Structures are given as C-alpha cells and as structure tokens.
Amino acid sequence: MPIARLRVMGGAEAGRQFNIEQDGMFVIGRSAEADLQISDPMASRRHCAITLRGSKAYLEDLDSTNGTILNGRPASKESLNSGDVITIGATDIEFMRVISAPSVRKGGPPAAGKQEDATAPIRTAGKGKVIGGYRILERLGVGGMGTVYKALQMSMNRVVAFKVLNITSQDTERAIKEFLREAQTGAALNHPNIVTFYDQGRDKGLYYIAMELIEGVPLDKILEERGPMDVGLALDIIIQVTDALCFMFSKGIIHRDLKPSNIMLTPQRIAKLTDFGLAKSFVQAGLTGYTRVGEGKGTLEYMPPEQIDNALYCDQRADIYSLGATLYDMLTGRPPFMGESMRELLDQIERKYPPPLKRFNPNVPDYVSAIVEKCMRKKPEERYQFPDELLKALKSAFQRLSAGRER
C-alpha cells in the first residue's frame, strides 16, 4: 500500500501516476535514473526531489535550469501537503498523501517507488499464471527495470528466478533493448560468482529473462540487520566479486552498477554478482546507443564522479571505484557518502573523500583502508587500473590478515 502518490495532471504525460511506498528521497526529472521520469523539455535531468520522513514531506529544487514551482510560486526547499501542485515547465504534478498505513511485503526488499507498468496482469493473477512455459510461484521483489518472481520452468522441472520487464519509461523501445541486452550480456558470463542466465523471450506481450535462483541474501540486507562485517569475511566476499569482475573484463564487459544490493551471499558464503541491466561492452564504448551522452547510470552512493554525468564512456575503473565503495559499506555498515539532500550528496561524491574507515570500524587494518582509498580516488588514472591488479592487492591483504590472526 503506498504512503503517497504523485499524479501528472497537466502536460504531455497527463494521467501518469507514481506510487511511493516508503520514506526516502524520490527524484523527478528527465534522466532515466529519476524515480519519476518526465519528458518535458523544460525539465532538468535531476530537476527536483521529494523527501518523506514520517509524517513530514518536503520538496527541494535540485539547482534546475528553469526552476520548480509549488502552488504557483518558485520553490527552493518547501514543506509539502496533500493536494499541493508541483509545476515543471508545462507539467503539473499533484502530491497526495495516502492515509492508510503501508503494508510490509514479505519475500523481498520493499520497493522505493513504483509506476504503473506492463506487469500488472501477472501481479494480480498471482500463483499459477504461465508465461513462456514458466509457471509463476511467487513474487520475490521489484527493481527499477523488472519484477522478479520465483517460477517453475515446466520443460526442465527447474525452479528459476523469472524477471519480467517493467515498461515504465516513455522510451519503450529503449527499455526493451536494454532489458534484452541484460540477457545477452548475462548469457556470455559463465562464472561461479555470477548469476547464471538460462533463457529470455516474449509471451503475452511480456518480455522475460529466466535466471538461476540464488538461495541467499543480498549484502545490503545483511548490513542493515547486522552492521559492519568482520574484516576477513568482507575481504573474502569482495575477492570473489573481484574475481568475477576479472572474468567480465576478459570478455570486454563492465557492470556499471556494483553495490551491496547486487551481491548475493549464499549460506555457504559464496558471493554471486547479479543485475546486469546496466552492463555494457567497454570495447564498444559510445557505440551501442543505449546510453546517451551526458547521462548518468547507476546508484549515486557507489558511483564514481565520471559516471554521474556521463556513463557512456566510463570503463573498468568505474567498476573498481564502485567495488571500493561497496567494501567501504561492508566494513562500516554505511555508504561512503551520505547527504541530507541530493545536492549535498552529489557535492560530496564529486569533491570530497569519505570519512576514514577507522572512524566507524577501528578493527580495519591500515593496509585494507589503503586499498579502499585507492579504489575510490576521484581521478580514474589514480585508481587500480585493472581488476586483476585489485584482486592481487586484496588477496595479499587477506593473507596478511590471516597470518596475523594465526600468531
């Protein structure tokens, strides 16, 4: 059950709706990475943001080129009330509070927000619906690109993770191409620390991907529940993921969205890298047409400065930065950068370095801190240049840590 709702009342996209299901910050703008993407030419890529905190709601302009209007007046940072109208160019968006309390969804992480999408028939049908030879068993979670279900591949009597495309973008053709590219990229990656892709297709107007069903927990959930990880365990996990990156690099592929939520950990402590929706061939950087010049893709807290404004030409060093940011989170229990506003967060990523690891976890050795710091250098040329170089440093640190504990 949503706790708030945005409804486009005027403009070319009148009638569109965006549901907010939990507290947090939600960005409105032209960027494909905005929570509510609008195609108004007067909108900036990240135009404004709505923040929900308990009973409070706020609207903040994100230094947009043409400004944000609230109830007919220019807005910088203002309180929001149910019924308020936000105007961006020719687009009017009504903010509505939903009185009912939000429900807790079991079986997967809560979605930050969702738009009406093409998967609605499956959601309402529930258990038993058959799509492309796969019988839906239950819904596992909702992401930015797709809804993931537990399903039975009837021909193989095999239980799989079944991802269905959510067509929420105005550029439907582009969304489909990116979704199919994820399947094609995943099919080329056969590695013990990368989720296995089985199949992709279309049925009943729905695009789907069938993948290995991983019995495990994403790292972000482990960190939320338990806080910082033991240094040895964190190194063991990140070494596995870096080994997967080395394999990807050998195939000419970068991930572009490395973060704790995209790393699953099984009960046997095997790390599995998932979600290849933003993966691309760095050999063809700038040639695929899926990422536009000046467009950022990824998750801000783990994204290097060069990827924020132009993901088109970033290379393997962007993944190395994100891996360092992920290890920072694993060792401290918090992302390397945190801001009260989108503007503050962007400023930190582009201009500042994260607080020292030892401030939050005094058990982290200096030689481990040095690896994280080198990964997260602002300039790509100052980081580890290739995944195998980073892997060598991580393994050396792990051996050094193990030897110290044996004494």
Coordinates of C-alpha atoms in Angstrom, one line a residue:
M1 CA 0.0 0.0 0.0
P2 CA 1.5 3.4 -1.0
I3 CA 2.0 6.1 1.6
A4 CA 1.9 8.9 -1.0
R5 CA 1.1 9.3 -4.7
L6 CA 2.2 11.6 -7.5
R7 CA -0.2 12.2 -10.3
V8 CA 0.6 14.1 -13.5
M9 CA -2.3 16.4 -14.0
G10 CA -1.2 18.5 -17.0
G11 CA 1.2 18.4 -19.8
A12 CA 2.0 15.7 -22.4
E13 CA 2.0 12.9 -19.9
A14 CA -1.2 13.7 -18.0
G15 CA -2.6 10.7 -16.3
R16 CA 0.6 9.0 -15.3
Q17 CA 1.0 8.0 -11.7
F18 CA 3.8 7.2 -9.3
N19 CA 3.3 5.4 -6.0
I20 CA 5.7 6.0 -3.1
E21 CA 5.8 3.0 -0.7
Q22 CA 8.3 4.0 2.0
D23 CA 10.2 7.0 3.4
G24 CA 13.1 8.4 1.5
M25 CA 14.1 10.7 -1.3
F26 CA 12.5 10.5 -4.8
V27 CA 13.9 12.4 -7.7
I28 CA 11.8 13.9 -10.6
G29 CA 13.5 14.8 -13.9
R30 CA 14.3 13.9 -17.5
S31 CA 17.0 11.4 -16.6
A32 CA 16.3 7.7 -17.0
E33 CA 17.6 7.3 -13.4
A34 CA 15.0 9.6 -12.0
D35 CA 12.3 7.9 -9.9
L36 CA 9.6 9.8 -11.8
Q37 CA 10.9 10.4 -15.3
I38 CA 9.2 13.1 -17.3
S39 CA 9.9 14.1 -20.9
D40 CA 9.1 17.8 -20.5
P41 CA 11.9 19.8 -22.4
M42 CA 11.9 22.4 -19.6
A43 CA 12.9 19.7 -17.0
S44 CA 16.5 19.2 -16.0
R45 CA 17.9 15.7 -15.7
R46 CA 17.5 15.8 -11.9
H47 CA 15.1 18.6 -11.6
C48 CA 13.7 18.3 -8.0
A49 CA 13.3 15.8 -5.2
I50 CA 10.5 14.9 -2.8
T51 CA 11.6 13.6 0.6
L52 CA 9.3 11.7 3.0
R53 CA 10.2 11.4 6.7
G54 CA 7.4 10.1 8.9
S55 CA 4.5 12.5 8.7
K56 CA 6.6 15.2 7.0
A57 CA 7.1 15.7 3.3
Y58 CA 9.4 18.2 1.6
L59 CA 10.1 19.5 -2.0
E60 CA 13.6 20.6 -3.0
D61 CA 14.7 22.1 -6.2
L62 CA 18.0 20.5 -7.4
D63 CA 19.5 23.5 -9.0
S64 CA 17.3 23.0 -12.0
T65 CA 17.8 25.2 -15.0
N66 CA 14.2 26.5 -15.2
G67 CA 13.2 26.3 -11.6
T68 CA 10.5 24.4 -9.7
I69 CA 7.1 25.9 -9.0
L70 CA 4.9 24.9 -6.0
N71 CA 1.3 26.1 -6.0
G72 CA 2.2 28.8 -8.4
R73 CA 5.3 30.2 -6.6
P74 CA 9.0 29.4 -7.1
A75 CA 10.2 26.8 -4.6
S76 CA 13.7 26.1 -3.2
K77 CA 13.0 23.8 -0.3
E78 CA 9.5 23.8 1.0
S79 CA 7.1 21.6 3.0
L80 CA 4.6 19.6 1.0
N81 CA 1.0 19.0 1.9
S82 CA -1.6 16.7 0.3
G83 CA -3.1 18.4 -2.7
D84 CA -0.1 20.6 -3.5
V85 CA 0.7 21.0 -7.2
I86 CA 4.3 20.9 -8.4
T87 CA 4.9 22.6 -11.8
I88 CA 7.9 21.8 -14.0
G89 CA 7.7 23.5 -17.4
A90 CA 4.4 22.5 -18.8
T91 CA 4.0 19.6 -16.5
D92 CA 1.7 19.8 -13.4
I93 CA 2.2 17.1 -10.7
E94 CA -0.2 16.7 -7.8
F95 CA 1.2 15.4 -4.5
M96 CA -1.3 13.3 -2.5
R97 CA -0.8 11.6 0.9
V98 CA -2.4 8.2 1.3
I99 CA -4.0 7.9 4.8
S100 CA -3.7 4.1 5.1
A101 CA -0.6 2.7 6.7
P102 CA 1.9 1.0 4.4
S103 CA 1.9 -2.8 4.4
V104 CA 5.1 -4.8 4.8
R105 CA 5.8 -7.0 1.8
K106 CA 7.4 -10.4 2.5
G107 CA 9.7 -12.3 0.3
G108 CA 11.9 -9.4 -0.8
P109 CA 13.0 -5.8 -0.2
P110 CA 10.4 -3.1 -0.3
A111 CA 10.3 -1.0 -3.5
A112 CA 11.2 2.6 -3.0
G113 CA 8.5 3.6 -5.6
K114 CA 6.8 2.1 -8.5
Q115 CA 5.0 3.4 -11.6
E116 CA 2.1 1.7 -13.3
D117 CA 3.7 -0.8 -15.6
A118 CA 3.1 -3.7 -18.0
T119 CA 3.5 -6.4 -15.4
A120 CA 0.2 -5.6 -13.7
P121 CA -1.6 -8.7 -15.2
I122 CA 0.9 -11.0 -13.6
R123 CA 0.8 -9.3 -10.2
T124 CA -3.0 -9.7 -10.0
A125 CA -3.0 -13.2 -11.3
G126 CA -0.6 -14.5 -8.7
K127 CA 0.4 -18.1 -8.3
G128 CA -0.2 -20.4 -11.2
K129 CA 0.0 -18.0 -14.2
V130 CA 2.1 -19.4 -17.1
I131 CA 4.3 -17.1 -19.1
G132 CA 6.5 -18.6 -21.8
G133 CA 6.5 -22.1 -20.3
Y134 CA 7.2 -20.8 -16.8
R135 CA 4.6 -21.1 -14.0
I136 CA 4.7 -18.2 -11.6
L137 CA 5.1 -19.4 -8.0
E138 CA 5.5 -16.2 -6.0
R139 CA 6.8 -12.6 -6.4
L140 CA 10.3 -12.0 -4.9
G141 CA 10.9 -8.3 -5.5
V142 CA 10.6 -5.3 -7.7
G143 CA 13.5 -3.4 -9.2
G144 CA 14.0 -0.4 -11.4
M145 CA 13.9 -2.5 -14.6
G146 CA 11.9 -5.6 -13.8
T147 CA 9.8 -7.5 -11.3
V148 CA 11.4 -10.8 -10.2
Y149 CA 9.3 -13.9 -9.5
K150 CA 10.1 -17.4 -8.3
A151 CA 8.9 -19.7 -11.2
L152 CA 8.9 -23.2 -12.4
Q153 CA 10.4 -23.9 -15.8
M154 CA 7.9 -26.6 -16.8
S155 CA 10.0 -28.2 -19.5
M156 CA 13.0 -28.8 -17.2
N157 CA 11.1 -29.1 -13.9
R158 CA 13.5 -26.4 -12.6
V159 CA 12.8 -23.6 -10.2
V160 CA 14.2 -20.3 -11.5
A161 CA 14.3 -16.5 -10.9
F162 CA 11.9 -15.1 -13.5
K163 CA 12.4 -11.4 -14.3
V164 CA 9.7 -9.6 -16.2
L165 CA 10.3 -6.2 -17.8
N166 CA 8.6 -3.2 -16.2
I167 CA 7.9 -0.7 -19.0
T168 CA 7.8 2.5 -17.0
S169 CA 9.9 4.7 -19.3
Q170 CA 8.4 6.8 -22.1
D171 CA 11.0 5.4 -24.4
T172 CA 9.6 1.9 -24.6
E173 CA 11.8 0.7 -27.4
R174 CA 14.9 1.7 -25.5
A175 CA 13.7 -0.1 -22.3
I176 CA 13.1 -3.3 -24.3
K177 CA 16.6 -3.1 -25.9
E178 CA 18.3 -2.6 -22.5
F179 CA 16.3 -5.5 -21.0
L180 CA 17.3 -7.9 -23.8
R181 CA 20.8 -6.7 -23.6
E182 CA 20.9 -7.7 -20.0
A183 CA 20.0 -11.3 -21.0
Q184 CA 22.6 -11.3 -23.9
T185 CA 25.3 -10.0 -21.6
G186 CA 24.5 -12.5 -18.8
A187 CA 24.5 -15.4 -21.3
A188 CA 28.1 -14.6 -22.1
L189 CA 29.2 -14.8 -18.5
N190 CA 29.7 -18.3 -17.1
H191 CA 31.4 -17.9 -13.7
P192 CA 30.8 -19.3 -10.2
N193 CA 30.4 -15.9 -8.8
I194 CA 28.0 -14.6 -11.4
V195 CA 24.3 -15.5 -11.6
T196 CA 23.6 -17.9 -14.4
F197 CA 21.2 -16.9 -17.2
Y198 CA 19.1 -19.6 -18.7
D199 CA 16.6 -18.1 -21.2
Q200 CA 14.9 -15.0 -22.5
G201 CA 11.8 -14.4 -24.5
R202 CA 8.4 -12.8 -25.0
D203 CA 4.9 -14.1 -24.3
K204 CA 1.5 -12.4 -23.9
G205 CA 3.2 -9.1 -24.6
L206 CA 5.6 -9.5 -21.7
Y207 CA 9.4 -9.7 -22.0
Y208 CA 11.1 -12.0 -19.6
I209 CA 14.5 -13.4 -18.5
A210 CA 15.0 -16.8 -16.7
M211 CA 18.0 -17.0 -14.4
E212 CA 19.5 -19.1 -11.6
L213 CA 17.5 -18.8 -8.4
I214 CA 20.0 -18.0 -5.7
E215 CA 19.2 -19.2 -2.2
G216 CA 20.8 -16.3 -0.4
V217 CA 20.6 -12.8 1.0
P218 CA 21.7 -9.5 -0.6
L219 CA 24.6 -7.8 1.2
D220 CA 22.6 -4.7 1.9
K221 CA 20.1 -6.6 3.9
I222 CA 22.8 -8.3 5.9
L223 CA 24.4 -4.9 6.6
E224 CA 21.1 -3.5 7.7
E225 CA 20.5 -6.3 10.1
R226 CA 24.0 -6.9 11.5
G227 CA 26.0 -3.8 10.8
P228 CA 29.7 -3.8 9.8
M229 CA 31.1 -7.2 8.7
D230 CA 34.2 -8.9 10.1
V231 CA 37.2 -7.7 8.0
G232 CA 38.1 -11.3 7.0
L233 CA 34.6 -12.1 5.8
A234 CA 34.3 -8.8 3.9
L235 CA 37.6 -9.4 2.1
D236 CA 36.6 -13.0 1.3
I237 CA 33.4 -11.8 -0.3
I238 CA 34.9 -8.9 -2.2
I239 CA 37.7 -11.1 -3.5
Q240 CA 35.1 -13.4 -5.0
V241 CA 33.3 -10.4 -6.7
T242 CA 36.6 -9.0 -8.0
D243 CA 37.4 -12.4 -9.5
A244 CA 34.0 -12.2 -11.3
L245 CA 35.0 -8.7 -12.5
C246 CA 38.3 -10.1 -13.8
F247 CA 36.3 -12.6 -15.9
M248 CA 33.9 -9.9 -17.1
F249 CA 36.9 -7.7 -18.1
S250 CA 38.3 -10.6 -20.1
K251 CA 35.0 -10.7 -22.0
G252 CA 35.1 -6.9 -22.6
I253 CA 32.2 -6.2 -20.2
I254 CA 31.8 -3.7 -17.3
H255 CA 28.9 -3.9 -14.8
R256 CA 28.3 -0.1 -14.0
D257 CA 26.0 -0.8 -11.0
L258 CA 28.1 -2.5 -8.4
K259 CA 26.6 -2.1 -4.9
P260 CA 25.7 -4.3 -1.9
S261 CA 22.2 -5.0 -3.1
N262 CA 23.5 -6.5 -6.3
I263 CA 25.7 -9.0 -4.5
M264 CA 24.0 -12.1 -3.0
L265 CA 25.6 -14.3 -0.3
T266 CA 24.6 -17.9 0.0
P267 CA 24.6 -19.9 3.2
Q268 CA 27.9 -21.4 2.0
R269 CA 29.3 -17.9 1.8
I270 CA 29.5 -17.9 -1.9
A271 CA 29.1 -14.4 -3.4
K272 CA 27.0 -14.1 -6.5
L273 CA 27.0 -10.9 -8.6
T274 CA 23.6 -10.1 -10.0
D275 CA 21.7 -7.4 -12.0
F276 CA 23.3 -6.8 -15.4
G277 CA 20.8 -4.3 -16.5
L278 CA 23.4 -1.5 -16.9
A279 CA 26.3 -3.8 -18.0
K280 CA 27.9 -2.9 -21.3
S281 CA 30.8 -3.6 -23.6
F282 CA 33.6 -1.2 -22.9
V283 CA 35.2 -2.2 -26.2
Q284 CA 32.2 -0.5 -27.9
A285 CA 32.0 2.4 -25.5
G286 CA 29.9 5.2 -27.1
L287 CA 28.7 2.9 -29.9
T288 CA 25.8 0.9 -28.5
G289 CA 23.2 3.8 -28.5
Y290 CA 21.7 2.6 -25.2
T291 CA 23.4 5.3 -23.1
R292 CA 23.2 8.9 -24.2
V293 CA 26.0 11.5 -23.9
G294 CA 25.8 13.3 -20.6
E295 CA 23.6 10.6 -19.0
G296 CA 24.5 9.0 -15.7
K297 CA 23.5 5.4 -14.9
G298 CA 24.0 3.5 -11.6
T299 CA 23.4 4.2 -7.9
L300 CA 24.8 7.5 -6.6
E301 CA 26.2 6.4 -3.3
Y302 CA 28.5 3.9 -5.1
M303 CA 29.1 5.8 -8.3
P304 CA 32.4 7.4 -9.3
P305 CA 32.3 11.1 -10.3
E306 CA 32.9 10.4 -14.0
Q307 CA 29.8 8.2 -14.2
I308 CA 27.4 10.7 -12.7
D309 CA 27.2 12.9 -15.7
N310 CA 28.5 10.6 -18.4
A311 CA 28.2 6.9 -18.1
L312 CA 28.6 6.5 -21.8
Y313 CA 32.4 6.5 -21.8
C314 CA 33.3 5.1 -18.3
D315 CA 35.4 2.0 -18.3
Q316 CA 36.6 -0.8 -15.9
R317 CA 37.9 1.8 -13.5
A318 CA 34.4 2.9 -12.7
D319 CA 33.6 -0.6 -11.5
I320 CA 36.8 -0.6 -9.4
Y321 CA 35.6 2.6 -7.7
S322 CA 32.2 1.1 -7.0
L323 CA 33.8 -2.1 -5.7
G324 CA 35.8 0.1 -3.2
A325 CA 32.7 2.0 -2.2
T326 CA 30.9 -1.4 -1.6
L327 CA 33.8 -2.7 0.5
Y328 CA 33.7 0.6 2.5
D329 CA 30.0 -0.1 3.2
M330 CA 30.7 -3.7 4.2
L331 CA 33.4 -2.6 6.7
T332 CA 31.5 0.3 8.2
G333 CA 27.8 -0.5 7.8
R334 CA 27.1 2.7 5.9
P335 CA 27.7 4.1 2.4
P336 CA 30.9 6.2 1.9
F337 CA 28.8 9.3 1.3
M338 CA 25.5 10.4 2.9
G339 CA 23.8 13.7 2.3
E340 CA 20.7 15.5 3.6
S341 CA 19.9 16.5 0.0
M342 CA 20.7 15.3 -3.5
R343 CA 22.7 18.4 -4.0
E344 CA 24.8 17.7 -0.9
L345 CA 25.4 14.1 -1.9
L346 CA 26.5 15.0 -5.4
D347 CA 28.9 17.6 -4.0
Q348 CA 30.5 15.0 -1.7
I349 CA 30.9 12.5 -4.4
E350 CA 32.5 15.0 -6.8
R351 CA 34.6 17.0 -4.4
K352 CA 35.3 15.1 -1.1
Y353 CA 36.7 11.9 0.2
P354 CA 34.7 9.6 2.5
P355 CA 35.5 9.7 6.3
P356 CA 38.3 7.4 7.3
L357 CA 37.2 3.7 7.7
K358 CA 38.7 3.6 11.2
R359 CA 36.3 6.2 12.4
F360 CA 33.5 3.7 12.1
N361 CA 35.4 0.4 12.5
P362 CA 38.7 0.6 14.4
N363 CA 39.4 -3.1 13.5
V364 CA 40.1 -2.3 9.9
P365 CA 43.9 -2.5 9.2
D366 CA 45.6 0.4 7.6
Y367 CA 46.6 -1.8 4.6
V368 CA 42.9 -2.6 4.0
S369 CA 42.0 1.1 4.3
A370 CA 44.7 1.9 1.7
I371 CA 43.1 -0.4 -0.8
V372 CA 39.7 1.2 -0.4
E373 CA 41.1 4.7 -0.6
K374 CA 43.0 3.8 -3.9
C375 CA 39.8 2.3 -5.4
M376 CA 37.9 5.5 -4.6
R377 CA 40.3 8.1 -6.0
K378 CA 38.4 10.9 -7.8
K379 CA 40.6 10.6 -10.9
P380 CA 40.4 7.2 -12.7
E381 CA 44.1 7.2 -13.5
E382 CA 44.9 7.2 -9.8
R383 CA 42.9 4.1 -9.0
Y384 CA 43.8 0.5 -9.7
Q385 CA 43.7 0.3 -13.5
F386 CA 42.6 -3.3 -14.0
P387 CA 40.5 -5.8 -11.9
D388 CA 43.4 -8.3 -11.7
E389 CA 45.6 -5.6 -10.1
L390 CA 43.0 -5.0 -7.5
L391 CA 42.5 -8.8 -7.0
K392 CA 46.2 -9.2 -6.3
A393 CA 46.1 -6.5 -3.6
L394 CA 43.0 -7.9 -2.0
K395 CA 44.4 -11.4 -1.8
S396 CA 47.7 -10.1 -0.3
A397 CA 45.7 -8.2 2.3
F398 CA 43.6 -11.3 3.1
Q399 CA 46.8 -13.4 3.5
R400 CA 48.3 -10.8 5.7
L401 CA 45.2 -10.6 7.9
S402 CA 45.0 -14.4 8.2
A403 CA 48.7 -14.7 9.1
G404 CA 48.3 -12.0 11.8
R405 CA 45.4 -13.9 13.4
E406 CA 47.3 -17.2 13.5
R407 CA 50.1 -15.7 15.6

